[in-house]
Amino acid sequence: MDIAIMWVSLGVLNLGTIFLLRYALKEADVPSMLREKAPQPPPPVPPPPGAPPEPAPTSFSRVAGIVGAIVLATFFWALANAIVFYAFTDTAKIQPLVSNTWTFFLVGSAMFAPYAFNQLMSIFKN
């Protein structure tokens, strides 16, 4: 039964991550995200009334933040499924499972570091 829980948890984690990353990043422009940022000149002609605004350039730190959030959320979801299952079958397995995963969450939060650093920099620039 533990093998089945492992495969279901891995399925939730991986399929959920793939689906959410594809959805969240479908319009991300990776080449422009990796380019150095330069001041953008104003458009030569103002857009006509009712025209949709031009999209803002994609930020690498925001993409890293959304990837981190998706990976951590799907891991948390898979972990929660295992905990709920063990709550009904073998409660002694919950404590070791939870106590061994906090390091993963701590390390995974490093994926938010570029976004957090950019936010801190913008505070000190103003």
Coordinates of N, CA and C in Angstrom, one line a residue:
M1 N 0.8 -1.2 0.0 CA 0.0 0.0 0.0 C 0.9 1.3 0.0
D2 N 2.0 1.2 0.7 CA 2.9 2.4 0.7 C 3.4 2.7 -0.7
I3 N 3.6 1.7 -1.5 CA 4.0 2.0 -2.9 C 3.0 2.7 -3.7
A4 N 1.7 2.3 -3.5 CA 0.6 3.0 -4.2 C 0.5 4.5 -3.7
I5 N 0.7 4.7 -2.4 CA 0.6 6.1 -1.9 C 1.8 6.9 -2.6
M6 N 2.9 6.3 -2.7 CA 4.1 7.0 -3.2 C 3.8 7.4 -4.7
W7 N 3.2 6.4 -5.5 CA 2.9 6.7 -6.9 C 1.8 7.7 -7.1
V8 N 0.8 7.7 -6.2 CA -0.3 8.7 -6.3 C 0.3 10.0 -5.9
S9 N 1.1 10.1 -4.9 CA 1.7 11.4 -4.5 C 2.6 11.9 -5.5
L10 N 3.4 11.1 -6.1 CA 4.3 11.5 -7.2 C 3.5 12.0 -8.4
G11 N 2.4 11.3 -8.7 CA 1.5 11.7 -9.8 C 0.9 13.1 -9.6
V12 N 0.4 13.3 -8.4 CA -0.2 14.6 -8.0 C 0.8 15.7 -8.1
L13 N 2.0 15.4 -7.6 CA 3.1 16.4 -7.6 C 3.5 16.7 -9.0
N14 N 3.8 15.7 -9.8 CA 4.4 16.0 -11.1 C 3.4 16.4 -12.1
L15 N 2.2 15.8 -12.2 CA 1.2 16.2 -13.1 C 0.6 17.6 -12.7
G16 N 0.4 17.8 -11.5 CA 0.0 19.1 -11.0 C 1.0 20.2 -11.4
T17 N 2.3 19.9 -11.1 CA 3.3 20.9 -11.4 C 3.4 21.2 -12.9
I18 N 3.4 20.1 -13.7 CA 3.4 20.3 -15.2 C 2.2 21.1 -15.7
F19 N 1.0 20.8 -15.2 CA -0.2 21.5 -15.7 C -0.1 23.0 -15.3
L20 N 0.2 23.2 -14.0 CA 0.2 24.6 -13.5 C 1.4 25.4 -14.2
L21 N 2.5 24.8 -14.4 CA 3.6 25.6 -15.0 C 3.2 25.9 -16.5
R22 N 2.7 24.9 -17.2 CA 2.2 25.2 -18.6 C 1.2 26.3 -18.6
Y23 N 0.3 26.3 -17.7 CA -0.7 27.4 -17.7 C -0.1 28.7 -17.3
A24 N 0.7 28.7 -16.3 CA 1.2 30.0 -15.8 C 2.3 30.6 -16.7
L25 N 3.0 29.8 -17.5 CA 4.1 30.3 -18.3 C 3.8 30.3 -19.8
K26 N 2.5 30.1 -20.1 CA 2.2 30.0 -21.6 C 2.4 31.3 -22.3
E27 N 2.4 32.4 -21.7 CA 2.6 33.7 -22.4 C 3.9 34.3 -22.0
A28 N 4.8 33.6 -21.2 CA 6.0 34.2 -20.8 C 7.0 34.3 -22.0
D29 N 7.6 35.4 -22.2 CA 8.6 35.6 -23.2 C 10.0 35.4 -22.6
V30 N 10.5 34.1 -22.7 CA 11.8 33.8 -22.0 C 12.9 34.6 -22.6
P31 N 13.1 34.8 -23.9 CA 14.3 35.6 -24.4 C 14.3 37.0 -23.8
S32 N 13.1 37.7 -23.8 CA 13.1 39.0 -23.3 C 13.3 39.0 -21.8
M33 N 12.9 37.9 -21.1 CA 13.0 37.8 -19.7 C 14.5 37.8 -19.3
L34 N 15.3 37.1 -20.2 CA 16.7 36.9 -19.9 C 17.6 38.1 -20.3
R35 N 17.0 39.0 -21.1 CA 17.8 40.2 -21.6 C 18.0 41.2 -20.4
E36 N 19.0 41.9 -20.5 CA 19.3 43.0 -19.6 C 18.2 44.0 -19.7
K37 N 17.7 44.6 -18.6 CA 16.7 45.6 -18.7 C 17.3 46.9 -19.0
A38 N 16.6 47.6 -19.9 CA 17.1 48.9 -20.3 C 15.9 49.8 -20.3
P39 N 16.1 51.1 -20.1 CA 14.9 52.0 -20.1 C 14.2 52.0 -21.4
Q40 N 12.9 51.9 -21.4 CA 12.1 51.9 -22.6 C 11.7 53.3 -23.0
P41 N 12.0 53.6 -24.3 CA 11.6 54.9 -24.7 C 10.1 55.0 -24.9
P42 N 9.5 56.2 -24.7 CA 8.1 56.3 -24.9 C 7.7 56.0 -26.3
P43 N 6.5 55.4 -26.5 CA 6.1 55.1 -27.9 C 6.0 56.4 -28.7
P44 N 6.4 56.4 -30.0 CA 6.4 57.6 -30.9 C 5.0 58.2 -31.1
V45 N 4.0 57.3 -31.1 CA 2.6 57.8 -31.3 C 1.8 57.2 -30.2
P46 N 1.0 58.0 -29.5 CA 0.2 57.4 -28.5 C -0.8 56.5 -29.1
P47 N -1.1 55.4 -28.4 CA -2.1 54.4 -28.9 C -3.5 55.1 -29.0
P48 N -4.3 54.6 -30.0 CA -5.6 55.1 -30.1 C -6.5 54.8 -28.9
P49 N -7.5 55.6 -28.7 CA -8.4 55.3 -27.6 C -9.0 53.9 -27.7
G50 N -9.1 53.2 -26.6 CA -9.7 51.9 -26.6 C -8.7 50.8 -27.0
A51 N -7.5 51.1 -27.4 CA -6.5 50.1 -27.8 C -6.0 49.4 -26.6
P52 N -5.8 48.1 -26.6 CA -5.3 47.4 -25.4 C -3.8 47.9 -25.1
P53 N -3.5 48.0 -23.8 CA -2.1 48.5 -23.5 C -1.1 47.4 -23.9
E54 N 0.1 47.9 -24.1 CA 1.2 47.0 -24.4 C 1.5 46.2 -23.2
P55 N 1.8 44.9 -23.3 CA 2.2 44.1 -22.2 C 3.5 44.5 -21.6
A56 N 3.6 44.4 -20.3 CA 4.9 44.8 -19.6 C 5.9 43.7 -19.9
P57 N 7.2 44.0 -19.9 CA 8.2 43.0 -20.1 C 8.1 42.0 -19.0
T58 N 8.4 40.7 -19.3 CA 8.4 39.6 -18.4 C 9.7 39.8 -17.5
S59 N 9.5 39.6 -16.2 CA 10.5 39.7 -15.2 C 11.0 38.3 -14.8
F60 N 12.3 38.0 -14.9 CA 12.8 36.7 -14.5 C 12.5 36.4 -13.0
S61 N 12.6 37.4 -12.2 CA 12.3 37.2 -10.7 C 10.9 36.8 -10.5
R62 N 10.0 37.4 -11.3 CA 8.6 37.0 -11.1 C 8.3 35.6 -11.6
V63 N 8.9 35.2 -12.7 CA 8.8 33.8 -13.3 C 9.4 32.8 -12.3
A64 N 10.6 33.2 -11.7 CA 11.1 32.3 -10.7 C 10.2 32.2 -9.5
G65 N 9.6 33.3 -9.1 CA 8.6 33.2 -8.0 C 7.4 32.4 -8.3
I66 N 6.9 32.5 -9.5 CA 5.7 31.7 -9.8 C 6.0 30.2 -9.9
V67 N 7.2 29.9 -10.5 CA 7.7 28.5 -10.5 C 7.8 27.9 -9.1
G68 N 8.5 28.7 -8.2 CA 8.6 28.3 -6.9 C 7.3 28.0 -6.2
A69 N 6.4 29.0 -6.4 CA 5.1 28.8 -5.7 C 4.3 27.6 -6.2
I70 N 4.4 27.3 -7.5 CA 3.7 26.2 -8.1 C 4.3 24.9 -7.6
V71 N 5.7 24.8 -7.6 CA 6.3 23.6 -7.1 C 6.0 23.3 -5.7
L72 N 6.1 24.3 -4.8 CA 5.8 24.2 -3.4 C 4.4 23.8 -3.2
A73 N 3.5 24.4 -3.9 CA 2.0 24.2 -3.7 C 1.7 22.7 -4.1
T74 N 2.2 22.3 -5.2 CA 1.9 20.9 -5.6 C 2.6 19.9 -4.7
F75 N 3.8 20.2 -4.2 CA 4.4 19.3 -3.2 C 3.6 19.2 -1.9
F76 N 3.1 20.4 -1.5 CA 2.3 20.5 -0.3 C 1.0 19.7 -0.5
W77 N 0.4 19.8 -1.7 CA -0.8 19.0 -2.0 C -0.6 17.5 -1.9
A78 N 0.5 17.0 -2.6 CA 0.8 15.6 -2.5 C 1.1 15.2 -1.1
L79 N 1.8 16.0 -0.3 CA 2.1 15.6 1.1 C 0.8 15.6 1.9
A80 N -0.1 16.5 1.6 CA -1.4 16.5 2.4 C -2.2 15.3 2.0
N81 N -2.1 14.8 0.8 CA -2.8 13.6 0.4 C -2.3 12.4 1.2
A82 N -0.9 12.3 1.3 CA -0.3 11.2 2.1 C -0.7 11.3 3.6
I83 N -0.7 12.5 4.1 CA -1.0 12.7 5.6 C -2.5 12.3 5.8
V84 N -3.4 12.7 5.0 CA -4.8 12.3 5.1 C -4.9 10.8 5.1
F85 N -4.2 10.2 4.1 CA -4.3 8.7 4.0 C -3.8 8.1 5.3
Y86 N -2.7 8.5 5.8 CA -2.1 7.9 7.0 C -2.9 8.2 8.2
A87 N -3.7 9.3 8.2 CA -4.6 9.6 9.3 C -5.6 8.5 9.5
F88 N -6.0 7.9 8.4 CA -7.0 6.8 8.4 C -6.3 5.4 8.6
T89 N -5.1 5.3 8.1 CA -4.5 3.9 8.1 C -3.4 3.7 9.2
D90 N -2.5 4.6 9.3 CA -1.4 4.4 10.3 C -0.9 5.7 10.8
T91 N -1.4 6.2 11.8 CA -1.1 7.6 12.3 C 0.3 7.7 12.8
A92 N 1.0 6.6 13.1 CA 2.4 6.7 13.5 C 3.3 7.1 12.4
K93 N 2.9 7.0 11.1 CA 3.7 7.4 10.0 C 3.7 8.9 9.7
I94 N 2.7 9.6 10.3 CA 2.5 11.1 10.0 C 3.7 11.9 10.6
Q95 N 4.0 11.7 11.8 CA 5.1 12.5 12.4 C 6.4 12.4 11.7
P96 N 6.9 11.2 11.4 CA 8.2 11.2 10.7 C 8.1 11.8 9.3
L97 N 7.0 11.6 8.6 CA 6.8 12.2 7.3 C 6.8 13.7 7.4
V98 N 6.1 14.3 8.3 CA 6.1 15.8 8.4 C 7.4 16.3 8.9
S99 N 8.0 15.7 9.8 CA 9.3 16.2 10.4 C 10.4 16.1 9.4
N100 N 10.3 15.2 8.4 CA 11.4 15.1 7.4 C 11.2 16.0 6.2
T101 N 10.1 16.7 6.1 CA 9.8 17.5 4.9 C 10.0 19.0 5.1
W102 N 10.2 19.4 6.3 CA 10.4 20.9 6.6 C 11.6 21.4 5.9
T103 N 12.7 20.6 5.8 CA 13.9 21.1 5.1 C 13.6 21.3 3.6
F104 N 12.8 20.5 3.0 CA 12.4 20.7 1.6 C 11.7 22.0 1.4
F105 N 10.8 22.3 2.3 CA 10.1 23.6 2.2 C 11.0 24.8 2.4
L106 N 11.9 24.7 3.3 CA 12.9 25.7 3.6 C 13.8 26.0 2.4
V107 N 14.3 24.9 1.8 CA 15.2 25.0 0.6 C 14.4 25.5 -0.6
G108 N 13.1 25.0 -0.7 CA 12.3 25.4 -1.8 C 11.9 26.9 -1.8
S109 N 11.9 27.4 -0.6 CA 11.6 28.9 -0.5 C 12.7 29.7 -1.1
A110 N 13.8 29.2 -1.4 CA 14.9 29.9 -2.0 C 14.5 30.3 -3.5
M111 N 13.5 29.6 -4.0 CA 13.1 29.9 -5.4 C 12.4 31.3 -5.4
F112 N 12.0 31.8 -4.2 CA 11.4 33.1 -4.2 C 12.5 34.2 -4.0
A113 N 13.7 33.9 -3.7 CA 14.7 34.8 -3.4 C 14.9 35.9 -4.5
P114 N 15.0 35.6 -5.8 CA 15.1 36.7 -6.8 C 14.0 37.7 -6.7
Y115 N 12.8 37.2 -6.6 CA 11.6 38.1 -6.5 C 11.7 39.0 -5.3
A116 N 12.0 38.4 -4.1 CA 12.1 39.1 -2.9 C 13.2 40.1 -2.9
F117 N 14.3 39.8 -3.5 CA 15.5 40.7 -3.7 C 15.0 41.9 -4.5
N118 N 14.4 41.7 -5.6 CA 13.9 42.8 -6.5 C 12.9 43.7 -5.7
Q119 N 12.1 43.1 -4.9 CA 11.1 43.9 -4.2 C 11.8 44.8 -3.2
L120 N 12.8 44.2 -2.5 CA 13.6 45.0 -1.5 C 14.4 46.1 -2.2
M121 N 14.9 45.8 -3.4 CA 15.7 46.8 -4.1 C 14.8 48.0 -4.5
S122 N 13.5 47.7 -4.9 CA 12.6 48.7 -5.3 C 12.2 49.6 -4.2
I123 N 12.2 49.1 -3.0 CA 11.9 49.9 -1.8 C 13.0 50.9 -1.5
F124 N 14.3 50.5 -1.7 CA 15.4 51.4 -1.4 C 15.7 52.3 -2.5
K125 N 15.2 52.1 -3.7 CA 15.4 53.0 -4.8 C 14.5 54.2 -4.7
N126 N 13.3 54.0 -4.1 CA 12.4 55.2 -4.1 C 12.6 56.1 -2.9

